[in-house]
C-alpha atoms as a printed R data frame, in Angstrom:
    type eleno elety resid chain resno       x      y      z
1   ATOM     1    CA   MET     A     1   0.109 -0.116 -0.205
2   ATOM     2    CA   ASN     A     2   1.305  3.432 -1.102
3   ATOM     3    CA   THR     A     3   1.558  6.288  1.342
4   ATOM     4    CA   ASN     A     4  -1.402  8.057  0.017
5   ATOM     5    CA   SER     A     5  -3.555  5.148  0.173
6   ATOM     6    CA   LEU     A     6  -2.531  4.391  3.462
7   ATOM     7    CA   TYR     A     7  -3.440  7.694  4.428
8   ATOM     8    CA   ARG     A     8  -6.533  7.510  2.876
9   ATOM     9    CA   HIS     A     9  -7.344  4.282  4.841
10  ATOM    10    CA   ALA     A    10  -5.985  5.436  8.033
11  ATOM    11    CA   LEU     A    11  -8.312  8.390  8.020
12  ATOM    12    CA   THR     A    12 -11.377  6.427  6.773
13  ATOM    13    CA   VAL     A    13 -11.006  4.084  9.609
14  ATOM    14    CA   ILE     A    14 -10.704  6.853 12.132
15  ATOM    15    CA   VAL     A    15 -13.782  8.678 10.922
16  ATOM    16    CA   LEU     A    16 -15.753  5.758 11.104
17  ATOM    17    CA   ALA     A    17 -14.736  5.165 14.551
18  ATOM    18    CA   GLN     A    18 -15.713  8.547 15.812
19  ATOM    19    CA   LEU     A    19 -19.117  8.290 14.177
20  ATOM    20    CA   CYS     A    20 -19.353  4.959 16.251
21  ATOM    21    CA   GLY     A    21 -17.821  6.168 19.401
22  ATOM    22    CA   THR     A    22 -19.631  9.715 19.360
23  ATOM    23    CA   SER     A    23 -23.330  7.867 19.108
24  ATOM    24    CA   LEU     A    24 -23.109  7.735 23.020
25  ATOM    25    CA   TRP     A    25 -23.090 11.246 23.209
26  ATOM    26    CA   PHE     A    26 -26.822 12.238 22.537
27  ATOM    27    CA   SER     A    27 -27.864  8.385 23.084
28  ATOM    28    CA   VAL     A    28 -30.463  9.328 25.704
29  ATOM    29    CA   ASN     A    29 -32.281 12.167 23.525
30  ATOM    30    CA   GLY     A    30 -32.498  9.975 20.573
31  ATOM    31    CA   VAL     A    31 -34.766  8.238 23.045
32  ATOM    32    CA   GLY     A    32 -36.337 11.342 24.748
33  ATOM    33    CA   LEU     A    33 -39.453 11.311 23.594
34  ATOM    34    CA   SER     A    34 -39.854  7.813 24.416
35  ATOM    35    CA   LEU     A    35 -38.472  8.535 28.354
36  ATOM    36    CA   SER     A    36 -41.169 11.415 28.228
37  ATOM    37    CA   ARG     A    37 -44.017  9.022 27.651
38  ATOM    38    CA   ASP     A    38 -42.784  6.002 29.456
39  ATOM    39    CA   LEU     A    39 -40.865  7.190 32.631
40  ATOM    40    CA   GLY     A    40 -42.204 10.941 32.794
41  ATOM    41    CA   PHE     A    41 -39.429 12.645 31.905
42  ATOM    42    CA   SER     A    42 -39.996 16.404 31.461
43  ATOM    43    CA   GLU     A    43 -37.820 18.710 29.263
44  ATOM    44    CA   VAL     A    44 -36.117 19.870 32.008
45  ATOM    45    CA   ASP     A    45 -34.955 16.117 33.324
46  ATOM    46    CA   LEU     A    46 -33.660 15.603 29.844
47  ATOM    47    CA   GLY     A    47 -31.726 18.974 29.727
48  ATOM    48    CA   ARG     A    48 -30.317 17.982 33.174
49  ATOM    49    CA   LEU     A    49 -29.209 14.622 31.679
50  ATOM    50    CA   THR     A    50 -27.630 16.316 28.333
51  ATOM    51    CA   LEU     A    51 -25.786 18.829 30.862
52  ATOM    52    CA   ALA     A    52 -24.016 15.611 32.753
53  ATOM    53    CA   VAL     A    53 -22.673 14.455 29.842
54  ATOM    54    CA   GLN     A    54 -21.212 18.171 28.928
55  ATOM    55    CA   ALA     A    55 -19.998 18.439 32.694
56  ATOM    56    CA   GLY     A    56 -18.282 14.869 32.361
57  ATOM    57    CA   PHE     A    57 -16.631 15.783 28.845
58  ATOM    58    CA   ILE     A    58 -15.239 18.878 30.188
59  ATOM    59    CA   CYS     A    59 -13.971 17.596 33.533
60  ATOM    60    CA   GLY     A    60 -12.309 14.621 31.120
61  ATOM    61    CA   THR     A    61 -10.621 16.902 28.891
62  ATOM    62    CA   LEU     A    62  -9.030 19.074 31.844
63  ATOM    63    CA   CYS     A    63  -8.085 15.727 33.297
64  ATOM    64    CA   ILE     A    64  -6.375 15.022 29.758
65  ATOM    65    CA   ALA     A    65  -4.744 18.444 29.921
66  ATOM    66    CA   ALA     A    66  -3.537 18.275 33.332
67  ATOM    67    CA   THR     A    67  -1.997 15.292 33.561
68  ATOM    68    CA   GLY     A    68  -0.691 15.132 29.866
69  ATOM    69    CA   LEU     A    69  -2.576 11.919 28.997
70  ATOM    70    CA   ALA     A    70  -3.142 13.013 25.446
71  ATOM    71    CA   ASP     A    71   0.839 13.809 24.748
72  ATOM    72    CA   ARG     A    72   2.097 10.917 26.837
73  ATOM    73    CA   PHE     A    73   0.202  8.033 26.017
74  ATOM    74    CA   ARG     A    74  -0.652  6.561 22.769
75  ATOM    75    CA   ALA     A    75  -3.943  8.057 21.669
76  ATOM    76    CA   SER     A    76  -5.024  4.980 19.786
77  ATOM    77    CA   ARG     A    77  -4.921  2.930 23.212
78  ATOM    78    CA   ILE     A    78  -6.673  5.992 25.150
79  ATOM    79    CA   PHE     A    79  -9.408  6.217 22.421
80  ATOM    80    CA   ALA     A    80 -10.195  2.342 22.599
81  ATOM    81    CA   ALA     A    81 -10.147  2.191 26.219
82  ATOM    82    CA   SER     A    82 -12.314  5.323 26.709
83  ATOM    83    CA   CYS     A    83 -14.895  3.329 23.814
84  ATOM    84    CA   LEU     A    84 -15.020  0.270 26.044
85  ATOM    85    CA   ALA     A    85 -15.911  2.347 29.169
86  ATOM    86    CA   GLY     A    86 -18.028  4.666 27.736
87  ATOM    87    CA   ALA     A    87 -20.415  1.693 26.121
88  ATOM    88    CA   LEU     A    88 -20.269  0.099 29.136
89  ATOM    89    CA   VAL     A    89 -21.729  3.323 31.499
90  ATOM    90    CA   ASN     A    90 -24.120  3.783 28.272
91  ATOM    91    CA   ALA     A    91 -25.518  0.335 28.906
92  ATOM    92    CA   ALA     A    92 -25.937  0.669 32.375
93  ATOM    93    CA   PHE     A    93 -28.329  3.743 31.950
94  ATOM    94    CA   VAL     A    94 -30.822  1.188 30.891
95  ATOM    95    CA   LEU     A    95 -30.442 -0.482 34.360
96  ATOM    96    CA   ALA     A    96 -30.732  2.902 36.084
97  ATOM    97    CA   ALA     A    97 -33.185  5.222 34.111
98  ATOM    98    CA   THR     A    98 -35.801  4.832 37.045
99  ATOM    99    CA   GLN     A    99 -33.213  6.305 39.276
100 ATOM   100    CA   PHE     A   100 -32.877  9.845 38.415
101 ATOM   101    CA   PRO     A   101 -29.640 10.772 40.626
102 ATOM   102    CA   LEU     A   102 -27.761  7.480 39.361
103 ATOM   103    CA   ALA     A   103 -29.037  7.893 35.885
104 ATOM   104    CA   VAL     A   104 -27.410 11.613 36.042
105 ATOM   105    CA   LEU     A   105 -24.195 10.034 37.282
106 ATOM   106    CA   LEU     A   106 -23.762  7.297 34.478
107 ATOM   107    CA   ARG     A   107 -24.640 10.325 32.065
108 ATOM   108    CA   PHE     A   108 -21.778 12.326 33.759
109 ATOM   109    CA   ALA     A   109 -19.667  8.967 33.418
110 ATOM   110    CA   THR     A   110 -20.236  8.825 29.605
111 ATOM   111    CA   GLY     A   111 -19.052 12.411 29.177
112 ATOM   112    CA   LEU     A   112 -15.997 11.571 30.737
113 ATOM   113    CA   CYS     A   113 -15.366  8.529 28.272
114 ATOM   114    CA   LEU     A   114 -16.404 11.026 25.565
115 ATOM   115    CA   ALA     A   115 -13.248 12.956 26.412
116 ATOM   116    CA   GLY     A   116 -11.107 10.251 25.341
117 ATOM   117    CA   ILE     A   117 -12.421  9.738 21.602
118 ATOM   118    CA   TYR     A   118 -13.303 13.262 20.509
119 ATOM   119    CA   PRO     A   119  -9.888 15.192 21.335
120 ATOM   120    CA   LEU     A   120  -7.936 11.950 20.712
121 ATOM   121    CA   GLY     A   121  -9.743 11.279 17.816
122 ATOM   122    CA   MET     A   122  -8.686 14.754 16.354
123 ATOM   123    CA   LYS     A   123  -5.001 14.096 17.765
124 ATOM   124    CA   LEU     A   124  -5.030 10.435 15.479
125 ATOM   125    CA   VAL     A   125  -5.865 12.773 12.224
126 ATOM   126    CA   ILE     A   126  -3.626 15.110 12.902
127 ATOM   127    CA   GLY     A   127  -1.103 12.330 13.385
128 ATOM   128    CA   TRP     A   128  -1.842 10.523 10.159
129 ATOM   129    CA   THR     A   129  -2.560 13.135  7.749
130 ATOM   130    CA   PRO     A   130   0.147 15.028  6.378
131 ATOM   131    CA   LYS     A   131  -1.713 18.021  4.607
132 ATOM   132    CA   HIS     A   132  -5.049 19.231  3.998
133 ATOM   133    CA   THR     A   133  -5.788 19.241  7.876
134 ATOM   134    CA   GLY     A   134  -8.795 21.227  7.435
135 ATOM   135    CA   ALA     A   135 -10.325 18.880  5.144
136 ATOM   136    CA   ALA     A   136  -9.422 15.770  6.897
137 ATOM   137    CA   LEU     A   137 -10.946 17.218  9.913
138 ATOM   138    CA   SER     A   138 -14.076 18.067  8.378
139 ATOM   139    CA   TRP     A   139 -14.340 14.544  7.905
140 ATOM   140    CA   LEU     A   140 -13.859 13.595 11.662
141 ATOM   141    CA   VAL     A   141 -16.314 16.422 12.873
142 ATOM   142    CA   GLY     A   142 -18.650 15.156 10.432
143 ATOM   143    CA   MET     A   143 -18.542 12.037 11.784
144 ATOM   144    CA   LEU     A   144 -19.090 13.636 14.970
145 ATOM   145    CA   THR     A   145 -22.383 15.205 13.815
146 ATOM   146    CA   LEU     A   146 -23.432 12.044 12.677
147 ATOM   147    CA   GLY     A   147 -22.882 10.250 15.359
148 ATOM   148    CA   THR     A   148 -24.938 12.681 17.513
149 ATOM   149    CA   ALA     A   149 -27.622 12.350 15.145
150 ATOM   150    CA   LEU     A   150 -27.401  8.295 15.290
151 ATOM   151    CA   PRO     A   151 -29.273  7.959 18.289
152 ATOM   152    CA   HIS     A   152 -32.444  9.611 16.440
153 ATOM   153    CA   LEU     A   153 -31.751  7.086 13.636
154 ATOM   154    CA   LEU     A   154 -31.530  3.746 15.880
155 ATOM   155    CA   ARG     A   155 -35.255  5.461 17.375
156 ATOM   156    CA   GLY     A   156 -36.839  5.469 14.138
157 ATOM   157    CA   SER     A   157 -35.656  2.443 13.108
158 ATOM   158    CA   THR     A   158 -36.859  0.520 16.353
159 ATOM   159    CA   LEU     A   159 -40.110  2.242 16.585
160 ATOM   160    CA   GLY     A   160 -42.856 -0.051 18.509
161 ATOM   161    CA   MET     A   161 -39.783 -1.319 20.632
162 ATOM   162    CA   PRO     A   162 -38.544 -1.089 23.810
163 ATOM   163    CA   TRP     A   163 -36.407  2.357 24.115
164 ATOM   164    CA   GLU     A   164 -33.724  0.375 25.764
165 ATOM   165    CA   TRP     A   165 -32.933 -1.222 22.343
166 ATOM   166    CA   PRO     A   166 -31.091  2.000 21.046
167 ATOM   167    CA   LEU     A   167 -29.237  2.574 23.959
168 ATOM   168    CA   LEU     A   168 -27.836 -0.770 23.569
169 ATOM   169    CA   GLY     A   169 -27.379 -0.554 19.699
170 ATOM   170    CA   ALA     A   170 -25.126  2.747 20.354
171 ATOM   171    CA   SER     A   171 -23.005  0.739 23.148
172 ATOM   172    CA   LEU     A   172 -22.172 -2.140 20.424
173 ATOM   173    CA   LEU     A   173 -21.284  0.662 18.222
174 ATOM   174    CA   ALA     A   174 -18.438  2.159 20.384
175 ATOM   175    CA   LEU     A   175 -17.353 -1.010 20.911
176 ATOM   176    CA   LEU     A   176 -16.751 -1.404 17.210
177 ATOM   177    CA   GLY     A   177 -15.046  2.165 16.892
178 ATOM   178    CA   GLY     A   178 -12.794  1.176 19.631
179 ATOM   179    CA   ALA     A   179 -11.754 -1.880 18.312
180 ATOM   180    CA   MET     A   180 -11.207 -0.148 14.731
181 ATOM   181    CA   VAL     A   181  -8.571  2.455 16.449
182 ATOM   182    CA   LEU     A   182  -7.306 -0.108 18.295
183 ATOM   183    CA   ARG     A   183  -5.873 -2.024 14.984
184 ATOM   184    CA   LEU     A   184  -4.669  0.998 13.239
185 ATOM   185    CA   GLY     A   185  -2.625  2.397 16.040
186 ATOM   186    CA   ASP     A   186  -1.334  6.086 16.010
187 ATOM   187    CA   GLY     A   187   0.243  7.875 12.546
188 ATOM   188    CA   PRO     A   188   3.901  8.600 12.033
189 ATOM   189    CA   HIS     A   189   3.217 12.590 11.870
190 ATOM   190    CA   LEU     A   190   3.107 13.497 16.061
191 ATOM   191    CA   PRO     A   191   6.166 14.658 17.913
192 ATOM   192    CA   PRO     A   192   7.429 11.894 20.644
193 ATOM   193    CA   SER     A   193   6.318 12.210 24.082
194 ATOM   194    CA   ALA     A   194   6.534 15.953 25.620
195 ATOM   195    CA   GLY     A   195   6.763 14.324 29.015
196 ATOM   196    CA   LYS     A   196   4.745 15.544 32.007
197 ATOM   197    CA   ALA     A   197   2.436 18.077 31.591
198 ATOM   198    CA   ARG     A   198   0.708 20.912 33.274
199 ATOM   199    CA   LEU     A   199  -2.559 22.399 32.749
200 ATOM   200    CA   SER     A   200  -1.116 25.975 32.529
201 ATOM   201    CA   GLU     A   201   0.978 24.740 29.581
202 ATOM   202    CA   GLY     A   202  -2.293 23.492 27.708
203 ATOM   203    CA   LEU     A   203  -3.608 27.139 28.209
204 ATOM   204    CA   ALA     A   204  -0.400 28.824 27.502
205 ATOM   205    CA   ALA     A   205  -1.479 29.193 23.713
206 ATOM   206    CA   LEU     A   206  -4.674 31.278 24.450
207 ATOM   207    CA   GLY     A   207  -1.748 34.263 25.407
208 ATOM   208    CA   ALA     A   208  -0.918 34.121 21.549
209 ATOM   209    CA   LYS     A   209  -3.203 36.677 19.819
210 ATOM   210    CA   ARG     A   210  -4.227 34.342 16.695
211 ATOM   211    CA   PHE     A   211  -4.989 31.341 18.687
212 ATOM   212    CA   ARG     A   212  -7.248 33.329 21.291
213 ATOM   213    CA   ALA     A   213  -9.031 34.745 18.185
214 ATOM   214    CA   VAL     A   214  -9.706 31.191 16.908
215 ATOM   215    CA   ALA     A   215 -10.479 29.902 20.171
216 ATOM   216    CA   GLY     A   216 -12.914 32.881 20.545
217 ATOM   217    CA   GLY     A   217 -14.799 32.340 17.595
218 ATOM   218    CA   TYR     A   218 -14.782 28.111 18.787
219 ATOM   219    CA   PHE     A   219 -16.486 29.271 21.932
220 ATOM   220    CA   GLY     A   220 -19.412 31.079 20.100
221 ATOM   221    CA   HIS     A   221 -19.743 28.234 17.954
222 ATOM   222    CA   CYS     A   222 -20.091 26.162 21.081
223 ATOM   223    CA   TRP     A   223 -22.612 28.194 22.659
224 ATOM   224    CA   GLU     A   224 -25.093 27.824 19.893
225 ATOM   225    CA   LEU     A   225 -24.378 24.259 18.387
226 ATOM   226    CA   TYR     A   226 -25.340 22.104 21.348
227 ATOM   227    CA   ALA     A   227 -28.425 23.916 22.423
228 ATOM   228    CA   PHE     A   228 -29.290 23.656 18.868
229 ATOM   229    CA   TRP     A   229 -28.815 19.903 18.764
230 ATOM   230    CA   MET     A   230 -30.600 19.422 21.867
231 ATOM   231    CA   LEU     A   231 -33.589 21.639 20.906
232 ATOM   232    CA   THR     A   232 -34.326 19.722 17.550
233 ATOM   233    CA   PRO     A   233 -36.692 17.235 18.511
234 ATOM   234    CA   PHE     A   234 -38.931 19.763 20.126
235 ATOM   235    CA   LEU     A   235 -38.721 22.166 17.260
236 ATOM   236    CA   VAL     A   236 -39.839 19.202 14.933
237 ATOM   237    CA   MET     A   237 -42.279 17.993 17.024
238 ATOM   238    CA   ARG     A   238 -43.638 21.230 17.278
239 ATOM   239    CA   GLU     A   239 -44.040 21.553 13.338
240 ATOM   240    CA   VAL     A   240 -44.934 17.674 13.025
241 ATOM   241    CA   GLU     A   241 -47.893 18.740 15.721
242 ATOM   242    CA   ARG     A   242 -48.813 21.715 12.929
243 ATOM   243    CA   LEU     A   243 -48.873 19.483 10.220
244 ATOM   244    CA   MET     A   244 -50.965 16.906 12.205
245 ATOM   245    CA   ALA     A   245 -48.789 14.174 11.111
246 ATOM   246    CA   SER     A   246 -47.649 10.843 12.654
247 ATOM   247    CA   THR     A   247 -45.209 11.537 15.412
248 ATOM   248    CA   ASP     A   248 -42.920  8.592 14.514
249 ATOM   249    CA   LEU     A   249 -41.667 11.150 12.108
250 ATOM   250    CA   VAL     A   250 -39.945 13.099 14.614
251 ATOM   251    CA   ALA     A   251 -36.963 10.705 15.071
252 ATOM   252    CA   TRP     A   252 -36.422 10.669 11.361
253 ATOM   253    CA   LEU     A   253 -36.557 14.036 10.901
254 ATOM   254    CA   ALA     A   254 -34.591 15.100 13.640
255 ATOM   255    CA   PHE     A   255 -31.366 12.551 12.083
256 ATOM   256    CA   GLY     A   256 -31.750 14.258  8.785
257 ATOM   257    CA   ILE     A   257 -31.717 17.843 10.590
258 ATOM   258    CA   ILE     A   258 -28.322 16.832 12.613
259 ATOM   259    CA   ALA     A   259 -27.269 14.379 10.131
260 ATOM   260    CA   LEU     A   260 -27.060 17.031  7.542
261 ATOM   261    CA   GLY     A   261 -24.208 18.704  9.568
262 ATOM   262    CA   LEU     A   262 -21.756 15.877  7.600
263 ATOM   263    CA   ALA     A   263 -22.333 17.557  4.744
264 ATOM   264    CA   GLY     A   264 -21.755 20.895  5.739
265 ATOM   265    CA   CYS     A   265 -18.607 19.704  7.488
266 ATOM   266    CA   VAL     A   266 -17.313 17.985  4.229
267 ATOM   267    CA   GLY     A   267 -18.652 20.622  1.687
268 ATOM   268    CA   GLY     A   268 -16.625 23.048  4.147
269 ATOM   269    CA   GLY     A   269 -13.910 21.248  4.157
270 ATOM   270    CA   ALA     A   270 -13.273 21.315  0.273
271 ATOM   271    CA   LEU     A   271 -13.912 24.747  0.336
272 ATOM   272    CA   SER     A   272 -11.123 25.373  2.664
273 ATOM   273    CA   ARG     A   273  -8.646 23.713  0.769
274 ATOM   274    CA   ARG     A   274  -9.550 26.899 -2.106
275 ATOM   275    CA   LEU     A   275 -10.630 29.562  0.215
276 ATOM   276    CA   GLY     A   276  -8.818 28.780  3.624
277 ATOM   277    CA   SER     A   277 -10.218 27.367  7.033
278 ATOM   278    CA   LEU     A   278 -10.838 31.394  8.162
279 ATOM   279    CA   TRP     A   279 -12.910 32.089  5.127
280 ATOM   280    CA   VAL     A   280 -15.288 29.290  5.775
281 ATOM   281    CA   ALA     A   281 -15.529 29.193  9.765
282 ATOM   282    CA   ARG     A   282 -16.719 33.140  9.103
283 ATOM   283    CA   TRP     A   283 -19.569 32.582  6.828
284 ATOM   284    CA   ALA     A   284 -20.669 29.536  8.612
285 ATOM   285    CA   LEU     A   285 -20.781 31.179 11.633
286 ATOM   286    CA   THR     A   286 -22.681 33.947  9.582
287 ATOM   287    CA   ALA     A   287 -25.258 31.944  7.903
288 ATOM   288    CA   SER     A   288 -26.236 29.939 11.542
289 ATOM   289    CA   GLY     A   289 -26.215 33.207 13.375
290 ATOM   290    CA   ALA     A   290 -28.823 34.629 10.547
291 ATOM   291    CA   LEU     A   291 -31.346 31.467 10.972
292 ATOM   292    CA   CYS     A   292 -31.238 32.053 14.462
293 ATOM   293    CA   LEU     A   293 -32.193 35.303 14.322
294 ATOM   294    CA   THR     A   294 -34.527 35.231 11.543
295 ATOM   295    CA   TYR     A   295 -36.459 31.535 12.841
296 ATOM   296    CA   PRO     A   296 -38.569 32.903 15.678
297 ATOM   297    CA   LEU     A   297 -39.549 35.410 13.623
298 ATOM   298    CA   LEU     A   298 -41.225 32.705 11.038
299 ATOM   299    CA   ALA     A   299 -43.176 31.305 13.694
300 ATOM   300    CA   TRP     A   300 -46.727 31.943 11.658
301 ATOM   301    CA   ALA     A   301 -44.731 30.297  8.436
302 ATOM   302    CA   PRO     A   302 -46.109 27.068  6.877
303 ATOM   303    CA   PRO     A   303 -44.399 24.098  8.693
304 ATOM   304    CA   GLY     A   304 -42.779 22.848  5.810
305 ATOM   305    CA   LEU     A   305 -40.900 26.067  5.542
306 ATOM   306    CA   LEU     A   306 -39.698 26.042  8.968
307 ATOM   307    CA   LEU     A   307 -38.777 22.360  8.496
308 ATOM   308    CA   GLY     A   308 -36.506 23.352  5.570
309 ATOM   309    CA   LEU     A   309 -35.017 26.447  7.429
310 ATOM   310    CA   LEU     A   310 -33.945 23.716 10.141
311 ATOM   311    CA   PHE     A   311 -32.542 21.200  7.743
312 ATOM   312    CA   LEU     A   312 -30.613 24.459  6.707
313 ATOM   313    CA   TRP     A   313 -29.502 25.584 10.016
314 ATOM   314    CA   GLY     A   314 -28.467 21.573 10.604
315 ATOM   315    CA   LEU     A   315 -26.262 21.941  7.645
316 ATOM   316    CA   THR     A   316 -24.809 25.087  8.568
317 ATOM   317    CA   VAL     A   317 -24.516 25.154 12.511
318 ATOM   318    CA   ILE     A   318 -21.692 22.376 12.455
319 ATOM   319    CA   ALA     A   319 -19.815 23.105  9.330
320 ATOM   320    CA   ASP     A   320 -17.404 26.089 10.916
321 ATOM   321    CA   SER     A   321 -15.963 23.247 13.829
322 ATOM   322    CA   PRO     A   322 -13.710 21.578 11.654
323 ATOM   323    CA   GLN     A   323 -12.090 24.553 10.738
324 ATOM   324    CA   PHE     A   324 -11.775 26.210 14.177
325 ATOM   325    CA   SER     A   325 -10.090 22.881 15.044
326 ATOM   326    CA   ALA     A   326  -7.591 23.014 12.050
327 ATOM   327    CA   LEU     A   327  -6.906 26.621 12.968
328 ATOM   328    CA   ALA     A   328  -6.114 25.951 16.607
329 ATOM   329    CA   ALA     A   329  -3.965 22.926 15.613
330 ATOM   330    CA   ALA     A   330  -2.154 24.865 13.605
331 ATOM   331    CA   ALA     A   331  -1.819 27.734 15.809
332 ATOM   332    CA   ALA     A   332  -1.064 25.423 18.834
333 ATOM   333    CA   PRO     A   333   2.505 24.504 20.233
334 ATOM   334    CA   ARG     A   334   3.328 21.278 18.062
335 ATOM   335    CA   GLU     A   335   4.737 19.315 21.044
336 ATOM   336    CA   ARG     A   336   1.562 20.282 22.967
337 ATOM   337    CA   VAL     A   337  -1.089 19.968 20.658
338 ATOM   338    CA   GLY     A   338  -3.085 17.539 22.402
339 ATOM   339    CA   SER     A   339  -3.382 19.366 25.748
340 ATOM   340    CA   THR     A   340  -3.895 22.377 23.864
341 ATOM   341    CA   LEU     A   341  -6.880 21.072 21.915
342 ATOM   342    CA   ALA     A   342  -8.543 19.491 24.949
343 ATOM   343    CA   VAL     A   343  -8.124 22.786 27.369
344 ATOM   344    CA   MET     A   344  -9.770 24.466 24.025
345 ATOM   345    CA   ASN     A   345 -12.356 21.747 23.937
346 ATOM   346    CA   ALA     A   346 -13.178 21.958 27.748
347 ATOM   347    CA   ILE     A   347 -13.623 25.956 27.772
348 ATOM   348    CA   GLY     A   348 -16.024 25.562 24.722
349 ATOM   349    CA   PHE     A   349 -18.012 22.954 26.070
350 ATOM   350    CA   ALA     A   350 -18.189 24.488 29.541
351 ATOM   351    CA   LEU     A   351 -19.995 27.288 27.626
352 ATOM   352    CA   THR     A   352 -22.628 24.950 26.553
353 ATOM   353    CA   ILE     A   353 -23.843 24.071 30.055
354 ATOM   354    CA   PRO     A   354 -25.350 27.657 30.495
355 ATOM   355    CA   ALA     A   355 -26.850 27.532 27.158
356 ATOM   356    CA   ILE     A   356 -28.480 24.103 27.402
357 ATOM   357    CA   SER     A   357 -29.857 25.091 30.821
358 ATOM   358    CA   LEU     A   358 -31.233 28.165 29.247
359 ATOM   359    CA   THR     A   359 -32.975 27.046 26.482
360 ATOM   360    CA   THR     A   360 -34.620 23.877 28.167
361 ATOM   361    CA   THR     A   361 -35.854 25.727 31.090
362 ATOM   362    CA   LEU     A   362 -37.519 28.101 29.073
363 ATOM   363    CA   TRP     A   363 -38.531 26.298 26.131
364 ATOM   364    CA   SER     A   364 -42.113 25.633 27.768
365 ATOM   365    CA   LEU     A   365 -42.336 29.599 28.403
366 ATOM   366    CA   GLN     A   366 -41.096 30.724 25.320
367 ATOM   367    CA   GLU     A   367 -40.903 28.325 22.613
368 ATOM   368    CA   LEU     A   368 -39.404 29.538 19.751
369 ATOM   369    CA   TRP     A   369 -38.825 32.812 20.810
370 ATOM   370    CA   VAL     A   370 -35.869 30.905 23.542
371 ATOM   371    CA   LEU     A   371 -33.803 30.317 20.392
372 ATOM   372    CA   TRP     A   372 -32.511 34.222 21.146
373 ATOM   373    CA   TRP     A   373 -30.324 33.371 24.039
374 ATOM   374    CA   LEU     A   374 -28.302 31.341 21.469
375 ATOM   375    CA   LEU     A   375 -27.610 34.636 19.385
376 ATOM   376    CA   PRO     A   376 -24.695 35.489 21.721
377 ATOM   377    CA   GLY     A   377 -22.667 32.719 20.334
378 ATOM   378    CA   PRO     A   378 -22.360 33.848 16.767
379 ATOM   379    CA   ILE     A   379 -22.332 37.431 17.490
380 ATOM   380    CA   LEU     A   380 -19.580 37.121 19.788
381 ATOM   381    CA   GLY     A   381 -17.510 34.477 17.622
382 ATOM   382    CA   LEU     A   382 -17.784 36.504 14.550
383 ATOM   383    CA   TRP     A   383 -16.919 39.771 16.953
384 ATOM   384    CA   ALA     A   384 -13.463 37.522 18.133
385 ATOM   385    CA   LEU     A   385 -12.644 36.704 14.710
386 ATOM   386    CA   ARG     A   386 -12.710 40.650 13.497
387 ATOM   387    CA   GLY     A   387  -8.854 40.850 13.892
388 ATOM   388    CA   VAL     A   388  -7.715 37.736 12.279
389 ATOM   389    CA   SER     A   389  -6.479 38.145  8.429
390 ATOM   390    CA   SER     A   390  -6.570 35.566  6.025
391 ATOM   391    CA   SER     A   391  -3.029 36.384  4.791
392 ATOM   392    CA   THR     A   392  -1.641 34.676  8.198
393 ATOM   393    CA   GLU     A   393  -3.386 31.610  7.759
394 ATOM   394    CA   PRO     A   394  -1.016 28.728  7.351
395 ATOM   395    CA   ALA     A   395  -1.225 27.115  3.942
396 ATOM   396    CA   PRO     A   396  -2.989 23.897  3.703
397 ATOM   397    CA   ALA     A   397   0.018 21.963  3.055
398 ATOM   398    CA   ARG     A   398   1.406 22.891  6.133
399 ATOM   399    CA   GLN     A   399  -1.223 22.175  8.236
400 ATOM   400    CA   THR     A   400   0.266 19.117  9.595
């Protein structure tokens, strides 16, 4: 196998493993309507379960950054071990769902495990792909998006069956993803272990103007993204009820809206090779922000139009994420790229907690108007990027 074929094979394995591993992230949300019907969970309860995952992910990424795990040990082994542990705690939720405090704890543990999957997946891509990091990471984040949508697909394909089946299916997928990466191993394009790390070293890149601006854009993106994904089933349900259609459509439509982000990521990655990652990040953030602003104003519009706008939103809301990651990886100290990305992820995901909490708490009172609580994300993200020049963006071939 020649070098280019080897890199393509490795990238394929990593992104498919990311798809399988990140199916754990929103596994409970995929059966949220069933949990509401069968166990009496409210929107606030489902929000708390999602917040527990986010909190676990933040704690896990900070632990990785503080201990230097991402830069001291083989990324493929951490990824595989995290998939195994995540599969087990996700399956345990089936037994603990009726005991809400324990269920929240298990979702927190799931978030801890995801901290060894998503950031380490980015490092694996950087280690295997010698050029075009923005395009390569677009596939990785696209698979994160599809993995987020998978629970809705699993729910849609198991309608009429107990809600436990989609959860167990997500656990099986995570096991498969871990096995794939363990067999692949680490790539040849990462520096050797940097030794013991300190959390301050992972934060050091924030002192650089360009990295700080890129991170600011990413933080604004995070504020909007996960709250939108959390609200997607509720937004879809509103329009399905207005259409007086079967609620069985909700799972399928929610899957389609979130999964379309894969096309947004891949399309943005292709554009980044010609126009640069910064251009793609700015325009994707602008487009999703415009939808965030206008959607509540169109509450009276036909349900078909609003569903179409949700699909457009799903396409654009995630397209900037891999480009922010590529820009951050290029600006971060090479010997600390794993820790630096972990810290950036931790801060970004910390911002998802108030966004999710606000929107799920206020949904029953404000419905579509709750979306305006997401507007600060795109606005502040674009403001952070205002002084960044594309002329200083590294050439794609050097983004390794």
